[in-house]
PDB file of C-alpha atoms in Angstrom:
ATOM      1  CA  UNK A   1      -6.237  50.112 103.329  1.00 58.00           C
ATOM      2  CA  UNK A   2      -4.645  47.355 101.280  1.00 56.00           C
ATOM      3  CA  UNK A   3      -1.221  46.153 102.298  1.00 62.00           C
ATOM      4  CA  UNK A   4       1.337  45.530  99.559  1.00 56.00           C
ATOM      5  CA  UNK A   5       3.273  42.283  99.774  1.00 58.00           C
ATOM      6  CA  UNK A   6       6.247  41.173  97.722  1.00 50.00           C
ATOM      7  CA  UNK A   7       6.206  40.289  94.039  1.00 55.00           C
ATOM      8  CA  UNK A   8       5.761  36.593  93.363  1.00 58.00           C
ATOM      9  CA  UNK A   9       7.145  34.030  90.984  1.00 53.00           C
ATOM     10  CA  UNK A  10       6.300  30.489  90.069  1.00 54.00           C
ATOM     11  CA  UNK A  11       7.665  27.854  87.764  1.00 47.00           C
ATOM     12  CA  UNK A  12       5.616  27.217  84.657  1.00 46.00           C
ATOM     13  CA  UNK A  13       4.539  23.683  83.906  1.00 42.00           C
ATOM     14  CA  UNK A  14       7.391  23.337  81.434  1.00 44.00           C
ATOM     15  CA  UNK A  15       9.944  24.703  83.873  1.00 48.00           C
ATOM     16  CA  UNK A  16       9.641  28.260  82.508  1.00 56.00           C
ATOM     17  CA  UNK A  17       9.852  30.809  85.310  1.00 71.00           C
ATOM     18  CA  UNK A  18       6.895  33.182  85.466  1.00 79.00           C
ATOM     19  CA  UNK A  19       7.278  36.535  87.213  1.00 90.00           C
ATOM     20  CA  UNK A  20       4.089  37.808  88.824  1.00 94.00           C
ATOM     21  CA  UNK A  21       3.470  41.368  89.928  1.00 93.00           C
ATOM     22  CA  UNK A  22       2.663  42.736  93.375  1.00 93.00           C
ATOM     23  CA  UNK A  23       0.007  41.233  95.585  1.00 95.00           C
ATOM     24  CA  UNK A  24      -2.239  43.476  97.685  1.00 96.00           C
ATOM     25  CA  UNK A  25      -3.724  42.144 100.924  1.00 96.00           C
ATOM     26  CA  UNK A  26      -6.884  43.464 102.579  1.00 96.00           C
ATOM     27  CA  UNK A  27      -6.859  42.311 106.210  1.00 95.00           C
ATOM     28  CA  UNK A  28     -10.137  41.268 107.861  1.00 96.00           C
ATOM     29  CA  UNK A  29     -11.673  43.892 110.141  1.00 94.00           C
ATOM     30  CA  UNK A  30     -13.326  41.220 112.293  1.00 96.00           C
ATOM     31  CA  UNK A  31     -12.609  37.574 113.068  1.00 96.00           C
ATOM     32  CA  UNK A  32     -10.651  35.903 110.261  1.00 97.00           C
ATOM     33  CA  UNK A  33     -12.927  33.150 108.924  1.00 98.00           C
ATOM     34  CA  UNK A  34     -12.022  32.967 105.243  1.00 98.00           C
ATOM     35  CA  UNK A  35      -9.313  33.983 102.779  1.00 98.00           C
ATOM     36  CA  UNK A  36     -10.154  34.628  99.142  1.00 98.00           C
ATOM     37  CA  UNK A  37      -7.658  35.217  96.352  1.00 98.00           C
ATOM     38  CA  UNK A  38      -9.278  37.667  93.930  1.00 98.00           C
ATOM     39  CA  UNK A  39      -8.031  37.762  90.324  1.00 98.00           C
ATOM     40  CA  UNK A  40      -8.257  40.847  88.100  1.00 98.00           C
ATOM     41  CA  UNK A  41      -9.102  40.929  84.420  1.00 96.00           C
ATOM     42  CA  UNK A  42      -6.866  41.266  81.361  1.00 95.00           C
ATOM     43  CA  UNK A  43      -4.550  44.295  81.534  1.00 95.00           C
ATOM     44  CA  UNK A  44      -5.533  45.220  85.094  1.00 96.00           C
ATOM     45  CA  UNK A  45      -3.692  44.790  88.421  1.00 96.00           C
ATOM     46  CA  UNK A  46      -4.397  43.732  91.998  1.00 96.00           C
ATOM     47  CA  UNK A  47      -4.422  47.278  93.385  1.00 94.00           C
ATOM     48  CA  UNK A  48      -7.670  48.370  91.728  1.00 92.00           C
ATOM     49  CA  UNK A  49      -9.658  45.425  93.069  1.00 95.00           C
ATOM     50  CA  UNK A  50      -8.150  45.637  96.562  1.00 94.00           C
ATOM     51  CA  UNK A  51      -9.620  49.127  96.978  1.00 91.00           C
ATOM     52  CA  UNK A  52     -13.095  47.937  95.985  1.00 93.00           C
ATOM     53  CA  UNK A  53     -12.950  44.810  98.158  1.00 95.00           C
ATOM     54  CA  UNK A  54     -11.743  46.831 101.152  1.00 94.00           C
ATOM     55  CA  UNK A  55     -15.008  48.792 101.005  1.00 93.00           C
ATOM     56  CA  UNK A  56     -17.291  45.731 101.096  1.00 94.00           C
ATOM     57  CA  UNK A  57     -19.160  44.998 104.361  1.00 95.00           C
ATOM     58  CA  UNK A  58     -17.493  41.583 104.732  1.00 95.00           C
ATOM     59  CA  UNK A  59     -15.393  41.969 107.901  1.00 96.00           C
ATOM     60  CA  UNK A  60     -14.434  38.301 108.314  1.00 97.00           C
ATOM     61  CA  UNK A  61     -12.723  37.846 104.939  1.00 97.00           C
ATOM     62  CA  UNK A  62      -9.068  38.395 104.140  1.00 97.00           C
ATOM     63  CA  UNK A  63      -8.599  39.294 100.472  1.00 97.00           C
ATOM     64  CA  UNK A  64      -5.403  38.612  98.533  1.00 97.00           C
ATOM     65  CA  UNK A  65      -5.301  40.481  95.220  1.00 97.00           C
ATOM     66  CA  UNK A  66      -2.297  39.376  93.156  1.00 97.00           C
ATOM     67  CA  UNK A  67      -1.141  40.969  89.914  1.00 97.00           C
ATOM     68  CA  UNK A  68      -0.689  38.705  86.900  1.00 97.00           C
ATOM     69  CA  UNK A  69       2.543  38.344  84.998  1.00 95.00           C
ATOM     70  CA  UNK A  70       3.143  40.649  82.024  1.00 95.00           C
ATOM     71  CA  UNK A  71       3.214  38.502  78.886  1.00 94.00           C
ATOM     72  CA  UNK A  72       2.478  38.739  75.149  1.00 94.00           C
ATOM     73  CA  UNK A  73      -1.241  38.231  74.498  1.00 93.00           C
ATOM     74  CA  UNK A  74      -2.372  36.815  71.162  1.00 92.00           C
ATOM     75  CA  UNK A  75      -5.712  38.666  71.329  1.00 88.00           C
ATOM     76  CA  UNK A  76      -3.716  41.929  71.251  1.00 89.00           C
ATOM     77  CA  UNK A  77      -1.468  40.854  68.394  1.00 89.00           C
ATOM     78  CA  UNK A  78       1.289  39.789  70.782  1.00 91.00           C
ATOM     79  CA  UNK A  79       1.343  43.093  72.689  1.00 93.00           C
ATOM     80  CA  UNK A  80       2.431  42.446  76.299  1.00 94.00           C
ATOM     81  CA  UNK A  81       0.093  43.172  79.202  1.00 95.00           C
ATOM     82  CA  UNK A  82      -0.850  41.645  82.538  1.00 96.00           C
ATOM     83  CA  UNK A  83      -2.606  38.336  81.885  1.00 96.00           C
ATOM     84  CA  UNK A  84      -3.118  35.108  83.822  1.00 97.00           C
ATOM     85  CA  UNK A  85      -2.585  33.125  80.611  1.00 95.00           C
ATOM     86  CA  UNK A  86      -2.442  33.710  76.865  1.00 94.00           C
ATOM     87  CA  UNK A  87      -5.730  34.032  75.024  1.00 92.00           C
ATOM     88  CA  UNK A  88      -6.753  34.697  71.448  1.00 87.00           C
ATOM     89  CA  UNK A  89     -10.398  33.602  71.439  1.00 76.00           C
ATOM     90  CA  UNK A  90     -12.758  33.014  74.374  1.00 66.00           C
ATOM     91  CA  UNK A  91     -15.153  30.829  72.355  1.00 65.00           C
ATOM     92  CA  UNK A  92     -15.461  27.077  72.867  1.00 61.00           C
ATOM     93  CA  UNK A  93     -13.253  26.572  69.808  1.00 67.00           C
ATOM     94  CA  UNK A  94     -10.489  28.855  71.098  1.00 73.00           C
ATOM     95  CA  UNK A  95      -7.032  27.510  71.987  1.00 83.00           C
ATOM     96  CA  UNK A  96      -6.440  26.858  75.685  1.00 88.00           C
ATOM     97  CA  UNK A  97      -3.080  27.945  77.108  1.00 92.00           C
ATOM     98  CA  UNK A  98      -2.752  24.960  79.457  1.00 92.00           C
ATOM     99  CA  UNK A  99       0.759  25.859  80.627  1.00 94.00           C
ATOM    100  CA  UNK A 100      -0.248  29.435  81.440  1.00 95.00           C
ATOM    101  CA  UNK A 101      -3.434  28.327  83.201  1.00 95.00           C
ATOM    102  CA  UNK A 102      -1.539  25.772  85.293  1.00 95.00           C
ATOM    103  CA  UNK A 103       1.213  28.239  86.209  1.00 95.00           C
ATOM    104  CA  UNK A 104      -1.326  30.786  87.441  1.00 96.00           C
ATOM    105  CA  UNK A 105      -3.289  28.112  89.323  1.00 96.00           C
ATOM    106  CA  UNK A 106      -0.051  27.056  91.037  1.00 96.00           C
ATOM    107  CA  UNK A 107       0.738  30.671  91.967  1.00 96.00           C
ATOM    108  CA  UNK A 108      -2.770  31.130  93.406  1.00 97.00           C
ATOM    109  CA  UNK A 109      -2.536  27.899  95.406  1.00 97.00           C
ATOM    110  CA  UNK A 110       0.829  29.015  96.748  1.00 96.00           C
ATOM    111  CA  UNK A 111      -0.700  32.287  97.969  1.00 96.00           C
ATOM    112  CA  UNK A 112      -3.278  30.292  99.945  1.00 97.00           C
ATOM    113  CA  UNK A 113      -0.950  27.586 101.213  1.00 95.00           C
ATOM    114  CA  UNK A 114       0.235  29.484 104.303  1.00 93.00           C
ATOM    115  CA  UNK A 115      -3.235  30.430 105.567  1.00 97.00           C
ATOM    116  CA  UNK A 116      -4.345  29.069 108.999  1.00 96.00           C
ATOM    117  CA  UNK A 117      -5.829  25.565 108.927  1.00 94.00           C
ATOM    118  CA  UNK A 118      -9.145  26.705 110.432  1.00 96.00           C
ATOM    119  CA  UNK A 119      -9.751  29.320 107.728  1.00 98.00           C
ATOM    120  CA  UNK A 120     -11.844  28.514 104.649  1.00 98.00           C
ATOM    121  CA  UNK A 121     -10.138  29.109 101.300  1.00 98.00           C
ATOM    122  CA  UNK A 122     -11.695  30.533  98.169  1.00 98.00           C
ATOM    123  CA  UNK A 123     -10.789  31.895  94.737  1.00 98.00           C
ATOM    124  CA  UNK A 124     -12.693  34.462  92.721  1.00 98.00           C
ATOM    125  CA  UNK A 125     -12.143  36.723  89.769  1.00 97.00           C
ATOM    126  CA  UNK A 126     -13.436  38.973  87.027  1.00 96.00           C
ATOM    127  CA  UNK A 127     -13.297  38.208  83.278  1.00 94.00           C
ATOM    128  CA  UNK A 128      -9.939  36.487  82.622  1.00 95.00           C
ATOM    129  CA  UNK A 129      -9.501  36.259  86.397  1.00 97.00           C
ATOM    130  CA  UNK A 130     -12.837  34.425  86.579  1.00 96.00           C
ATOM    131  CA  UNK A 131     -11.600  31.952  83.956  1.00 95.00           C
ATOM    132  CA  UNK A 132      -8.418  31.372  85.980  1.00 97.00           C
ATOM    133  CA  UNK A 133     -10.531  30.835  89.115  1.00 97.00           C
ATOM    134  CA  UNK A 134     -12.654  28.213  87.347  1.00 96.00           C
ATOM    135  CA  UNK A 135      -9.500  26.467  86.098  1.00 95.00           C
ATOM    136  CA  UNK A 136      -8.303  26.328  89.711  1.00 97.00           C
ATOM    137  CA  UNK A 137     -11.669  24.799  90.627  1.00 96.00           C
ATOM    138  CA  UNK A 138     -11.152  22.117  87.975  1.00 94.00           C
ATOM    139  CA  UNK A 139      -7.640  21.410  89.286  1.00 95.00           C
ATOM    140  CA  UNK A 140      -9.047  21.045  92.801  1.00 95.00           C
ATOM    141  CA  UNK A 141     -11.756  18.658  91.583  1.00 93.00           C
ATOM    142  CA  UNK A 142      -9.216  16.500  89.740  1.00 92.00           C
ATOM    143  CA  UNK A 143      -6.781  16.684  92.646  1.00 93.00           C
ATOM    144  CA  UNK A 144      -4.027  17.691  90.241  1.00 92.00           C
ATOM    145  CA  UNK A 145      -2.944  20.261  87.694  1.00 94.00           C
ATOM    146  CA  UNK A 146      -3.207  19.449  83.982  1.00 89.00           C
ATOM    147  CA  UNK A 147       0.443  18.384  84.123  1.00 88.00           C
ATOM    148  CA  UNK A 148      -0.327  15.731  86.740  1.00 90.00           C
ATOM    149  CA  UNK A 149       1.286  17.571  89.668  1.00 93.00           C
ATOM    150  CA  UNK A 150      -0.899  17.237  92.817  1.00 95.00           C
ATOM    151  CA  UNK A 151      -3.122  20.207  93.645  1.00 96.00           C
ATOM    152  CA  UNK A 152      -2.114  21.230  97.188  1.00 96.00           C
ATOM    153  CA  UNK A 153      -5.091  22.994  98.819  1.00 95.00           C
ATOM    154  CA  UNK A 154      -8.759  22.435  99.673  1.00 96.00           C
ATOM    155  CA  UNK A 155     -11.196  24.956  98.238  1.00 97.00           C
ATOM    156  CA  UNK A 156     -14.464  25.937  99.915  1.00 97.00           C
ATOM    157  CA  UNK A 157     -15.877  28.346  97.311  1.00 96.00           C
ATOM    158  CA  UNK A 158     -15.252  29.841  93.856  1.00 97.00           C
ATOM    159  CA  UNK A 159     -16.683  33.057  92.382  1.00 96.00           C
ATOM    160  CA  UNK A 160     -16.762  33.820  88.644  1.00 95.00           C
ATOM    161  CA  UNK A 161     -17.854  37.279  87.447  1.00 95.00           C
ATOM    162  CA  UNK A 162     -18.247  37.756  83.676  1.00 92.00           C
ATOM    163  CA  UNK A 163     -15.828  34.963  82.843  1.00 92.00           C
ATOM    164  CA  UNK A 164     -15.694  31.750  80.822  1.00 91.00           C
ATOM    165  CA  UNK A 165     -14.806  28.106  81.427  1.00 90.00           C
ATOM    166  CA  UNK A 166     -11.350  27.131  80.088  1.00 90.00           C
ATOM    167  CA  UNK A 167     -10.831  23.650  78.603  1.00 85.00           C
ATOM    168  CA  UNK A 168     -14.603  23.250  78.331  1.00 82.00           C
ATOM    169  CA  UNK A 169     -14.327  20.787  75.408  1.00 79.00           C
ATOM    170  CA  UNK A 170     -12.589  18.140  77.510  1.00 78.00           C
ATOM    171  CA  UNK A 171     -13.688  18.968  81.053  1.00 79.00           C
ATOM    172  CA  UNK A 172     -16.959  17.013  81.095  1.00 75.00           C
ATOM    173  CA  UNK A 173     -15.234  13.806  79.986  1.00 76.00           C
ATOM    174  CA  UNK A 174     -12.547  14.195  82.643  1.00 78.00           C
ATOM    175  CA  UNK A 175     -15.154  14.757  85.345  1.00 77.00           C
ATOM    176  CA  UNK A 176     -17.249  11.784  84.306  1.00 77.00           C
ATOM    177  CA  UNK A 177     -14.150   9.584  84.132  1.00 76.00           C
ATOM    178  CA  UNK A 178     -13.229  10.055  87.798  1.00 80.00           C
ATOM    179  CA  UNK A 179     -15.487   9.358  90.785  1.00 84.00           C
ATOM    180  CA  UNK A 180     -13.292  11.561  93.018  1.00 85.00           C
ATOM    181  CA  UNK A 181     -13.413  14.472  90.569  1.00 85.00           C
ATOM    182  CA  UNK A 182     -17.189  14.175  90.165  1.00 85.00           C
ATOM    183  CA  UNK A 183     -17.691  14.079  93.937  1.00 87.00           C
ATOM    184  CA  UNK A 184     -15.474  17.111  94.561  1.00 88.00           C
ATOM    185  CA  UNK A 185     -17.024  19.027  91.670  1.00 86.00           C
ATOM    186  CA  UNK A 186     -20.538  18.363  92.975  1.00 87.00           C
ATOM    187  CA  UNK A 187     -19.664  19.579  96.486  1.00 90.00           C
ATOM    188  CA  UNK A 188     -17.762  22.773  95.564  1.00 92.00           C
ATOM    189  CA  UNK A 189     -20.043  25.857  95.721  1.00 94.00           C
ATOM    190  CA  UNK A 190     -19.592  28.188  92.734  1.00 93.00           C
ATOM    191  CA  UNK A 191     -21.233  31.561  92.144  1.00 93.00           C
ATOM    192  CA  UNK A 192     -21.465  32.427  88.455  1.00 91.00           C
ATOM    193  CA  UNK A 193     -22.519  35.946  87.512  1.00 90.00           C
ATOM    194  CA  UNK A 194     -22.600  37.496  84.050  1.00 82.00           C
ATOM    195  CA  UNK A 195     -24.286  40.841  83.476  1.00 75.00           C
ATOM    196  CA  UNK A 196     -27.502  40.716  85.481  1.00 68.00           C
ATOM    197  CA  UNK A 197     -27.645  36.932  85.614  1.00 59.00           C
ATOM    198  CA  UNK A 198     -26.595  35.033  88.753  1.00 64.00           C
ATOM    199  CA  UNK A 199     -26.387  31.310  89.305  1.00 62.00           C
ATOM    200  CA  UNK A 200     -25.289  29.271  92.279  1.00 62.00           C
ATOM    201  CA  UNK A 201     -23.989  25.966  91.017  1.00 56.00           C
ATOM    202  CA  UNK A 202     -21.098  23.533  91.225  1.00 57.00           C
ATOM    203  CA  UNK A 203     -18.401  22.617  88.757  1.00 54.00           C
ATOM    204  CA  UNK A 204     -20.098  19.386  87.694  1.00 50.00           C
ATOM    205  CA  UNK A 205     -23.264  21.254  86.727  1.00 53.00           C
ATOM    206  CA  UNK A 206     -21.198  23.936  84.946  1.00 51.00           C
ATOM    207  CA  UNK A 207     -19.525  21.527  82.526  1.00 44.00           C
TER     208      UNK A 207
END
C-alpha cells in the first residue's frame, strides 16, 4: 500500500510560495535500485497513480507520487484545480508558464534530493505530468532552471505518457547553443508513449 507523506511547498521562481498537495510513496518490495517521481495529469492527484504503480511487477523501484498545487487554470476559464503549471493551449503556439514549470521542477527535484547516492533517479508522468517531466529533463540538460538557478540532481531516465514538450519553440536553439546541454540531452534515456505509439529517444532527438 502507498504511504502518505507530508504536504510540500516550494518557492516559485518569482518568490511566490506554491503549496503542493500530499505525496504518496510506494516502497520497493525488493532491493531499492531506483526512485521515480511520477506526476499525475490535470485535475488528478498522487493517490490514484500510487495504487496503479503499487500493482506493477517492478519490485526494485520506489515510487513517489506527489499531488500538484491547486491553482487557476486558463484552459478551464480560470477555474482552480490541481495543475503542475498554468495552461491554456497545448499547441506549439501556446503560452508557456515558465514560472509554474520551474516551480514544479524544483519541487520534484527536492523530492529526489534526499534519496541514497547509489540509487538511480527518474521522473515520469501522464499528460500534464508528462510535460512537467520533460521540462525537468530540459532543466537537467541545461544544468539549471529557466531562471538560471542550478538544477540540483542527476537524472537517469524520463518517461512521458500522452504528454507534450513545453517551451518547444526555443528548446532546440538552447540545446544547440551549449555543448554540455547537448551532451546531457543525448545521454538521457527518454520513453515517449502516446496512444499506441512508443519511442525510446533522448531529449536532443525530441527537440
